[in-house]
CSV table of C-alpha atoms and ligand atoms in Angstrom, one decimal:
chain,number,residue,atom,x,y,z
A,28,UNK,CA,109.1,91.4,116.9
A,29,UNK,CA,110.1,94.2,114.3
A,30,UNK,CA,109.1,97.8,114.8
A,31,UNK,CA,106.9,99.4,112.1
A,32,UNK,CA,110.2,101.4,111.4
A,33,UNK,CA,112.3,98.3,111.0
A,34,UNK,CA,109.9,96.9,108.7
A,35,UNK,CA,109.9,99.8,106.2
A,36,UNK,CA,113.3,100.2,106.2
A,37,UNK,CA,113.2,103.8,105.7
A,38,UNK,CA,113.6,106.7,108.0
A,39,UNK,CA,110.2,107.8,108.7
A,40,UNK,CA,107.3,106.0,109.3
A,41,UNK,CA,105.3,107.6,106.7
A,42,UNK,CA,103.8,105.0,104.5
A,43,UNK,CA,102.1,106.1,101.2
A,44,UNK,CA,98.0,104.9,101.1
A,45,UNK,CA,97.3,103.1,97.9
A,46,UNK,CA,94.3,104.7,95.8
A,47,UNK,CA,93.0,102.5,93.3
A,48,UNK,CA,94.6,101.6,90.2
A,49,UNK,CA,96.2,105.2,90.5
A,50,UNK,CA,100.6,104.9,89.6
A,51,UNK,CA,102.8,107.2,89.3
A,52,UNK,CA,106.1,105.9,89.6
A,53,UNK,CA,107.3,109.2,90.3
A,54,UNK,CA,105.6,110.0,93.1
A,55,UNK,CA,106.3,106.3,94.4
A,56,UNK,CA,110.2,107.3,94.0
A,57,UNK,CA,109.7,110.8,95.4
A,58,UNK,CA,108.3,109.7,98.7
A,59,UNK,CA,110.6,106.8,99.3
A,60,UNK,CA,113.6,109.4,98.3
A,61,UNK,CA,112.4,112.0,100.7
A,62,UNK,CA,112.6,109.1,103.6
A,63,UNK,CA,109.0,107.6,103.6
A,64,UNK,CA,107.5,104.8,102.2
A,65,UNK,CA,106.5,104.8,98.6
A,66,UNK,CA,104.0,102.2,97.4
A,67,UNK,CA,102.5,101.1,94.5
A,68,UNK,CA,98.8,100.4,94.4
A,69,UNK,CA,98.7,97.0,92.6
A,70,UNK,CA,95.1,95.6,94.3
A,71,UNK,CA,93.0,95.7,91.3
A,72,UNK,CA,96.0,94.9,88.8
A,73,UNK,CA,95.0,92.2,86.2
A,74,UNK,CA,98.1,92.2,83.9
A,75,UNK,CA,100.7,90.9,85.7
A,76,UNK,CA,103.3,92.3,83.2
A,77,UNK,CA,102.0,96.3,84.0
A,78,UNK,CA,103.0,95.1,87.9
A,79,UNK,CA,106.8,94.4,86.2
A,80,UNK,CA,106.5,97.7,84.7
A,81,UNK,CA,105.2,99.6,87.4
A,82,UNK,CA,108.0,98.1,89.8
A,83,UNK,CA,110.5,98.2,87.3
A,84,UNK,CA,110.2,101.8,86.8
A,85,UNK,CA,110.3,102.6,90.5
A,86,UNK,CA,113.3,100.8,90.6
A,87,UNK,CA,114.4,102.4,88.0
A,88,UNK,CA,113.8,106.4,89.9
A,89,UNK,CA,114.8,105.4,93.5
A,90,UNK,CA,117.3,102.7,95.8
A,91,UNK,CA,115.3,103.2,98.5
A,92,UNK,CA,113.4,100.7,100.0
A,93,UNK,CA,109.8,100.4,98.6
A,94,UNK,CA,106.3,98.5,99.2
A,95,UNK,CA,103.0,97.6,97.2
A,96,UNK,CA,99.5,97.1,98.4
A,97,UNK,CA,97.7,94.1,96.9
A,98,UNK,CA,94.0,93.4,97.8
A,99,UNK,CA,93.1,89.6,98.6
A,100,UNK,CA,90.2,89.4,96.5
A,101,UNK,CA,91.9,90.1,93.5
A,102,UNK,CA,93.0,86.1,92.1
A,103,UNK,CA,96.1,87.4,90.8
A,104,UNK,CA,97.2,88.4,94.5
A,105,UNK,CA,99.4,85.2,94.9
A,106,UNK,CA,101.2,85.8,91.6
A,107,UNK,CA,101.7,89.8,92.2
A,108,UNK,CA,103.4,88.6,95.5
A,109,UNK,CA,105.7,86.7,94.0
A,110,UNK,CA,106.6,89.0,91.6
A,111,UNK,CA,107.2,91.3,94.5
A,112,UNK,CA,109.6,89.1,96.3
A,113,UNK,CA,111.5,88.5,93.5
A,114,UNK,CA,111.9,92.1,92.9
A,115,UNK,CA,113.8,92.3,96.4
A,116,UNK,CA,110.3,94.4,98.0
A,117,UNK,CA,110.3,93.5,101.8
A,118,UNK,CA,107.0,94.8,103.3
A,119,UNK,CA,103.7,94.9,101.6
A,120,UNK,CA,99.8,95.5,102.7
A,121,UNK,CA,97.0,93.6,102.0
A,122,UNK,CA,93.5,95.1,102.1
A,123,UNK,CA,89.7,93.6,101.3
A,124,UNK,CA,89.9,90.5,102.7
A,125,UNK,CA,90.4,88.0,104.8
A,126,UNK,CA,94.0,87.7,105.6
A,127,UNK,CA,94.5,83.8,107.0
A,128,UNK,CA,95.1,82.5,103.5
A,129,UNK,CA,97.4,84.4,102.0
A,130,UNK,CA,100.1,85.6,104.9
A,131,UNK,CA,101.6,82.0,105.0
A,132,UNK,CA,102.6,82.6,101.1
A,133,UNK,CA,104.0,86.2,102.0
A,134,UNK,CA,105.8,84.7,104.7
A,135,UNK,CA,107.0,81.7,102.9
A,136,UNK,CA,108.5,84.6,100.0
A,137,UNK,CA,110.3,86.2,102.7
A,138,UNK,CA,107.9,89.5,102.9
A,139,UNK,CA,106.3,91.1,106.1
A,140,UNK,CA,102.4,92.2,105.4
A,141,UNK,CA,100.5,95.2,107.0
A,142,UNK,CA,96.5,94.1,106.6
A,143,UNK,CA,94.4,97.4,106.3
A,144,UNK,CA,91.9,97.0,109.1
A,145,UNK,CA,88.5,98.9,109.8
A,146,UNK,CA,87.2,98.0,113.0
A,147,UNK,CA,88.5,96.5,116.5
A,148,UNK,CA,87.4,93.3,116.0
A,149,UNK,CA,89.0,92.9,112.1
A,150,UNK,CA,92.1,93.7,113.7
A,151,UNK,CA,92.5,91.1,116.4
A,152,UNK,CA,91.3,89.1,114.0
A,153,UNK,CA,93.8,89.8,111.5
A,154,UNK,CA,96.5,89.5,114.4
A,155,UNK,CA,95.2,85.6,114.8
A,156,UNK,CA,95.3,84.7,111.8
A,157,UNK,CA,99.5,85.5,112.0
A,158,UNK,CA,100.0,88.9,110.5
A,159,UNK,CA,103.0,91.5,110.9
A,160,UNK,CA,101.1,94.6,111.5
A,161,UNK,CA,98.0,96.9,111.4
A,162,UNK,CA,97.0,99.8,109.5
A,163,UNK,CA,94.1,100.8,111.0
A,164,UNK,CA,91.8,103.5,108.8
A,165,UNK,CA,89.3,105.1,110.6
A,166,UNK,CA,86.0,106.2,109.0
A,167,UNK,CA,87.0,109.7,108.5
A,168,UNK,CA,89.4,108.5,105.9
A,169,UNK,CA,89.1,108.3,101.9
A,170,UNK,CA,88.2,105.1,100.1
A,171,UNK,CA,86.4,101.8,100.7
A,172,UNK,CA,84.5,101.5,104.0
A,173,UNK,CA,81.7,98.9,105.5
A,174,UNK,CA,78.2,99.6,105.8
A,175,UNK,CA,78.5,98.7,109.7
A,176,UNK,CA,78.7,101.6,112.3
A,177,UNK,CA,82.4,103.0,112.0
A,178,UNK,CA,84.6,104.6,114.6
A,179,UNK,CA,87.1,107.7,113.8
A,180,UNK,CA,90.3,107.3,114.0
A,181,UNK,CA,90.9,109.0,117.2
A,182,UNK,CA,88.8,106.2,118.4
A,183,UNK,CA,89.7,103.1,116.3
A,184,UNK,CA,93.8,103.8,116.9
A,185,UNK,CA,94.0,103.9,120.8
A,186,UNK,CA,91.1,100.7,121.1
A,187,UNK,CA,93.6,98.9,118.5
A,188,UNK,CA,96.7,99.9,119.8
A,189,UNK,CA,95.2,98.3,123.7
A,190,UNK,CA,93.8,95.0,122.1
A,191,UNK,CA,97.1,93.7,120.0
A,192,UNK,CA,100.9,93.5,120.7
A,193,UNK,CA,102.0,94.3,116.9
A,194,UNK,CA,103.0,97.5,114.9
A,195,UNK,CA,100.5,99.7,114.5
A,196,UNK,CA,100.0,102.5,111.3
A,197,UNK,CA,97.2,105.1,111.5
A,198,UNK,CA,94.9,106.1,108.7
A,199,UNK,CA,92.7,108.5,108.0
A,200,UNK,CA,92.3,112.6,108.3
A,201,UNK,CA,96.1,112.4,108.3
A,202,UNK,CA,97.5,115.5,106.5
A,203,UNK,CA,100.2,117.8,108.7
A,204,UNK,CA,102.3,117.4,111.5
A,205,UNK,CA,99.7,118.1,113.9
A,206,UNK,CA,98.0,114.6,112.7
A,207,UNK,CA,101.4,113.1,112.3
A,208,UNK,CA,101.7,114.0,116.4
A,209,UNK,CA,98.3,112.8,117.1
A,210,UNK,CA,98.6,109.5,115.8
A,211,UNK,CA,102.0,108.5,117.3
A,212,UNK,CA,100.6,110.1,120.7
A,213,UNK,CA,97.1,107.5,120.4
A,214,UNK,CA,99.5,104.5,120.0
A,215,UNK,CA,100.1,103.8,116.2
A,216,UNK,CA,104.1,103.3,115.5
A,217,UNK,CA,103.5,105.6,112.3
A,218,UNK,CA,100.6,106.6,109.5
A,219,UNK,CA,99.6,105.7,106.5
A,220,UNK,CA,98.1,109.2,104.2
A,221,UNK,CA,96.0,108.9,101.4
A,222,UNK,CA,94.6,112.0,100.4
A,223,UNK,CA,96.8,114.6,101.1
A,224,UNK,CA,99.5,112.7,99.1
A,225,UNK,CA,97.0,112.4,96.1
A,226,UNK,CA,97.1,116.3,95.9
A,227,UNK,CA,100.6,117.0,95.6
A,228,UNK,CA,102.9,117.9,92.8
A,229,UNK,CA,104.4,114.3,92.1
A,230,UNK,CA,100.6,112.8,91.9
A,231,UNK,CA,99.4,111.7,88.6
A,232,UNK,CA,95.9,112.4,89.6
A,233,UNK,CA,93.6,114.1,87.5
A,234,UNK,CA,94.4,118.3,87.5
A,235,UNK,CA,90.1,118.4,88.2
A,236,UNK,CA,90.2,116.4,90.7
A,237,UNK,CA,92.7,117.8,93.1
A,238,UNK,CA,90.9,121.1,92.6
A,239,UNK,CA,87.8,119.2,93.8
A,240,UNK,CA,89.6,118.4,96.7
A,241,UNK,CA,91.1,121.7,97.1
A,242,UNK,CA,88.0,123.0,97.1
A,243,UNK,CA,85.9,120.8,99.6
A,244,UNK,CA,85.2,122.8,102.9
A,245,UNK,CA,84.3,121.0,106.1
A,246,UNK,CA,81.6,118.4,105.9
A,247,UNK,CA,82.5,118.2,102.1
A,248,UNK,CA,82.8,114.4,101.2
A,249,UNK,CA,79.9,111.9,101.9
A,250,UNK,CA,79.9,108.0,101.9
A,251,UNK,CA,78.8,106.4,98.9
A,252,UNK,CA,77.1,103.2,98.7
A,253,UNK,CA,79.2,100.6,95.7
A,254,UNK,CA,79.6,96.9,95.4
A,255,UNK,CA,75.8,96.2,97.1
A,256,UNK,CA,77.9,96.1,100.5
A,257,UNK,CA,80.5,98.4,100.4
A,258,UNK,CA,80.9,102.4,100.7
A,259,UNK,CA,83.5,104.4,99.5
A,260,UNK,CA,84.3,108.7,100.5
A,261,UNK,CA,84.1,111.4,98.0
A,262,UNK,CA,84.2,115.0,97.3
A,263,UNK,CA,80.0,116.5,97.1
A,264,UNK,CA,81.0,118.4,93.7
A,265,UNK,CA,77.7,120.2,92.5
A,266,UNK,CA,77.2,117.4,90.1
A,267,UNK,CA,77.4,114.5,92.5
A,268,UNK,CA,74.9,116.6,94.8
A,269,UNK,CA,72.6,116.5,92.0
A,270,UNK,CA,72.9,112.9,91.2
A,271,UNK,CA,71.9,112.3,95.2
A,272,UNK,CA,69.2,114.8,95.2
A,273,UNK,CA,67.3,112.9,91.9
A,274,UNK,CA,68.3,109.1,92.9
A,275,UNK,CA,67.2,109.3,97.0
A,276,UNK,CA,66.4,105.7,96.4
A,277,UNK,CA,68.2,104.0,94.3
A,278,UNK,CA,71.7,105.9,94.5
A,279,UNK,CA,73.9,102.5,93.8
A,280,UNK,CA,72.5,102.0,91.0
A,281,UNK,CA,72.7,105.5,89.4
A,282,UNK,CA,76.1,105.7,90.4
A,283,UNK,CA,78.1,103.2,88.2
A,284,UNK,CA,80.9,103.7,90.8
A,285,UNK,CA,83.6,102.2,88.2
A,286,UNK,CA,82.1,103.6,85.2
A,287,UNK,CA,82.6,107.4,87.1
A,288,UNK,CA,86.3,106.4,88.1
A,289,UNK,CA,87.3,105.7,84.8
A,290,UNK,CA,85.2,108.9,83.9
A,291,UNK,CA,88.2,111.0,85.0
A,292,UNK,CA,90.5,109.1,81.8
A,293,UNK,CA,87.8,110.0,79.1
A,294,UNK,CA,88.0,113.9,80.5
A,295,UNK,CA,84.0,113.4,81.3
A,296,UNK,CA,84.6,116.0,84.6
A,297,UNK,CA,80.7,116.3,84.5
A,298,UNK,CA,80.3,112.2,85.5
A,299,UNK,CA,83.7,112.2,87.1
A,300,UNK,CA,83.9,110.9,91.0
A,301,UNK,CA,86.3,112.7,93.4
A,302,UNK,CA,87.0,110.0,95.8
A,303,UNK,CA,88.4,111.6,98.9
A,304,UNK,CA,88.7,111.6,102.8
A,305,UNK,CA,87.4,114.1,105.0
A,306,UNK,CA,91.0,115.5,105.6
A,307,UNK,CA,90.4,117.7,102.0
A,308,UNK,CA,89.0,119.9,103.8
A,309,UNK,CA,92.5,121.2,105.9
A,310,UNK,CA,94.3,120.7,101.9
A,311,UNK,CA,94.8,123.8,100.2
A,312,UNK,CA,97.8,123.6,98.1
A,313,UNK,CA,99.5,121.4,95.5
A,314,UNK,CA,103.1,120.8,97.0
A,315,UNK,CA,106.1,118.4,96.7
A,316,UNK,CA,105.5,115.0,98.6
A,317,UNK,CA,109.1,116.0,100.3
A,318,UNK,CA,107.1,119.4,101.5
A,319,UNK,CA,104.3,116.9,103.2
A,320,UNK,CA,106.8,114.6,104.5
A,321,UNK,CA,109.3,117.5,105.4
A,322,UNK,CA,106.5,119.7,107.6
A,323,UNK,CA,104.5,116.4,108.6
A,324,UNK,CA,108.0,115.2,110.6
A,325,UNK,CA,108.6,118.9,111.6
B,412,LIG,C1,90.3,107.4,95.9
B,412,LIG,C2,90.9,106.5,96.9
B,412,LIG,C3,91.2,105.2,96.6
B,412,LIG,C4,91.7,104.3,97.5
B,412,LIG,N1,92.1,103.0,97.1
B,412,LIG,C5,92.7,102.2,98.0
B,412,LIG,C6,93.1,100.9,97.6
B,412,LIG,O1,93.0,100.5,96.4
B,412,LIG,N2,93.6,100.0,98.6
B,412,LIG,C7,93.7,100.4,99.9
B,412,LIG,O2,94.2,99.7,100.7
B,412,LIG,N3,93.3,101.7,100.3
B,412,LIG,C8,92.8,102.6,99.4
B,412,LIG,N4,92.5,103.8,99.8
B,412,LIG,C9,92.8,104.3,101.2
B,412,LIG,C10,94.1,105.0,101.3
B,412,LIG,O3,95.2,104.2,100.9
B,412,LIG,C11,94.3,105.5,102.7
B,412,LIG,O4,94.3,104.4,103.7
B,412,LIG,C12,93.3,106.5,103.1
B,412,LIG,O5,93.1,107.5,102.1
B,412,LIG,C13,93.8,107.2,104.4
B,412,LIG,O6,92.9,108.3,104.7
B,412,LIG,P1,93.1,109.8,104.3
B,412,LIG,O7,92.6,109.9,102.9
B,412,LIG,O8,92.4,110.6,105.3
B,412,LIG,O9,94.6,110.0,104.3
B,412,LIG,C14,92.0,104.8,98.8
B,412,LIG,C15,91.7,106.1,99.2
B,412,LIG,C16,91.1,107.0,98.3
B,412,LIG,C17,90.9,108.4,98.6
């Protein structure tokens, strides 16, 4: 069975969390040139011609190898694959989902397949059902989580790491060396960091919104409840504390979770959504993503 390394094909085991729809080919480059693993965050892509784009101009910045996340509920998923394959990508992850559909596909195209996992028994479940390896985000970390009782990831990554036999990445509060440390010591083969590569200088995320994150202090980001079962992290800016404060009842509602992403794009800062993990509180500067990876592998 292939190490986590092996599979990435790069010379750190530092693999870049999707956020989103959020691309910047730049960044994608950047990381996979320092000697991590870039990838692009196609899970909610509809177009399959902006995937072509987006992987054409990563190509285009770096010959290192590189990955993409796609998300299984998305009906394009099989399609984005392909176009992956074709583009000579060799490791991908696959999140939201099920995964005993779609890995015979990414094996048939000649790719290996993380799935993002959330809990123990998601994991073994995702190891039945034939995939290559784990990331496993504990609830500490930034985007989508379950409504079901969650367990850090100092807790999640060691019961994982027991219960299967393949690759293992960690996720979640994930931002220096010291975590870098941690993870490998609990069991996990490597890491997977969302937020602390969204503030850096490569990111193409909103100026406003790594100052939000900047700016959060311990106990600064909250679950919030989208997609009638989901949740998802972000940053309490004093407008979202005001939006919980008036709506203690009917907070999905008021939130218009997609309508506040794409809030950020129309410069509407006041109805904007700082999506975040807990780790924003340990970020306090906007560096290079070969500063991260550099100090993280320290
Ligand atoms: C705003 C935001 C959006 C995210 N979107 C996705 C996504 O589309 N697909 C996915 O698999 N993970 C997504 N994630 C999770 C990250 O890829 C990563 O696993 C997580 O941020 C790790 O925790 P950390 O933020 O503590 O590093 C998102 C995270 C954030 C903060």
């Amino acid at each position: 069975m292939p190490s986590l390394l092996e599979m990435l094909g790069c010379r750190y085991p530092i693999i870049q969390g999707p956020i989103g729809n959020m691309n910047s080919p730049d960044m994608v480059a950047a990381i996979c040139n320092a000697g991590a693993f870039g990838m692009l965050a196609l899970g909610f892509i509809r177009e399959l011609d902006d995937a072509r784009r987006l992987i054409g101009a990563v190509k285009e910045r770096t010959n290192q190898p590189f990955g993409a996340n796609v998300v299984l509920m998305n009906p394009q998923c099989g399609e984005i694959l392909k176009i992956l394959a074709q583009s000579g990508v060799k490791t991908v992850t696959t999140s939201v989902g099920q995964p005993g559909d779609i890995y015979p596909l990414i094996h048939d195209l000649g790719l290996k397949g993380l799935h993002v996992v959330l809990s123990l028994a998601h994991a073994v479940r995702a190891e039945k059902s034939g995939v290559d390896g784990l990331v496993v985000v504990g609830a500490e970390a930034g985007g989508l989580r379950s409504r079901k009782p969650e367990s850090s990831t100092m807790v999640l990554v060691p019961l994982v790491s027991d219960a299967v036999s393949i690759p293992i990445a960690a996720a979640g509060g994930i931002a220096d060396s010291r975590g870098y440390r941690a993870a490998l010591a609990l069991g996990a083969q490597g890491v997977q960091i969302g937020t602390r590569f969204m503030v850096s200088r490569e990111s193409g995320l909103h100026d406003k919104w790594k100052d939000a994150v900047i700016r959060c202090t311990d106990g600064g980001t909250t679950l919030l409840p989208v997609q009638k079962v989901l949740m998802t992290r972000a940053v309490i800016t004093p407008a979202l504390e005001k939006l919980i404060a008036e709506h203690p009842h009917d907070l999905e509602e008021a939130l218009q979770y997609g309508d506040r992403i794409q809030a950020w794009d129309r410069g509407d800062y006041e109805n904007a959504i700082a999506g975040a993990g807990q780790v924003g509180a340990l970020i306090k500067d906007i560096p290079s993503v070969k500063h991260i990876i550099e100090e993280m592998t320290s």
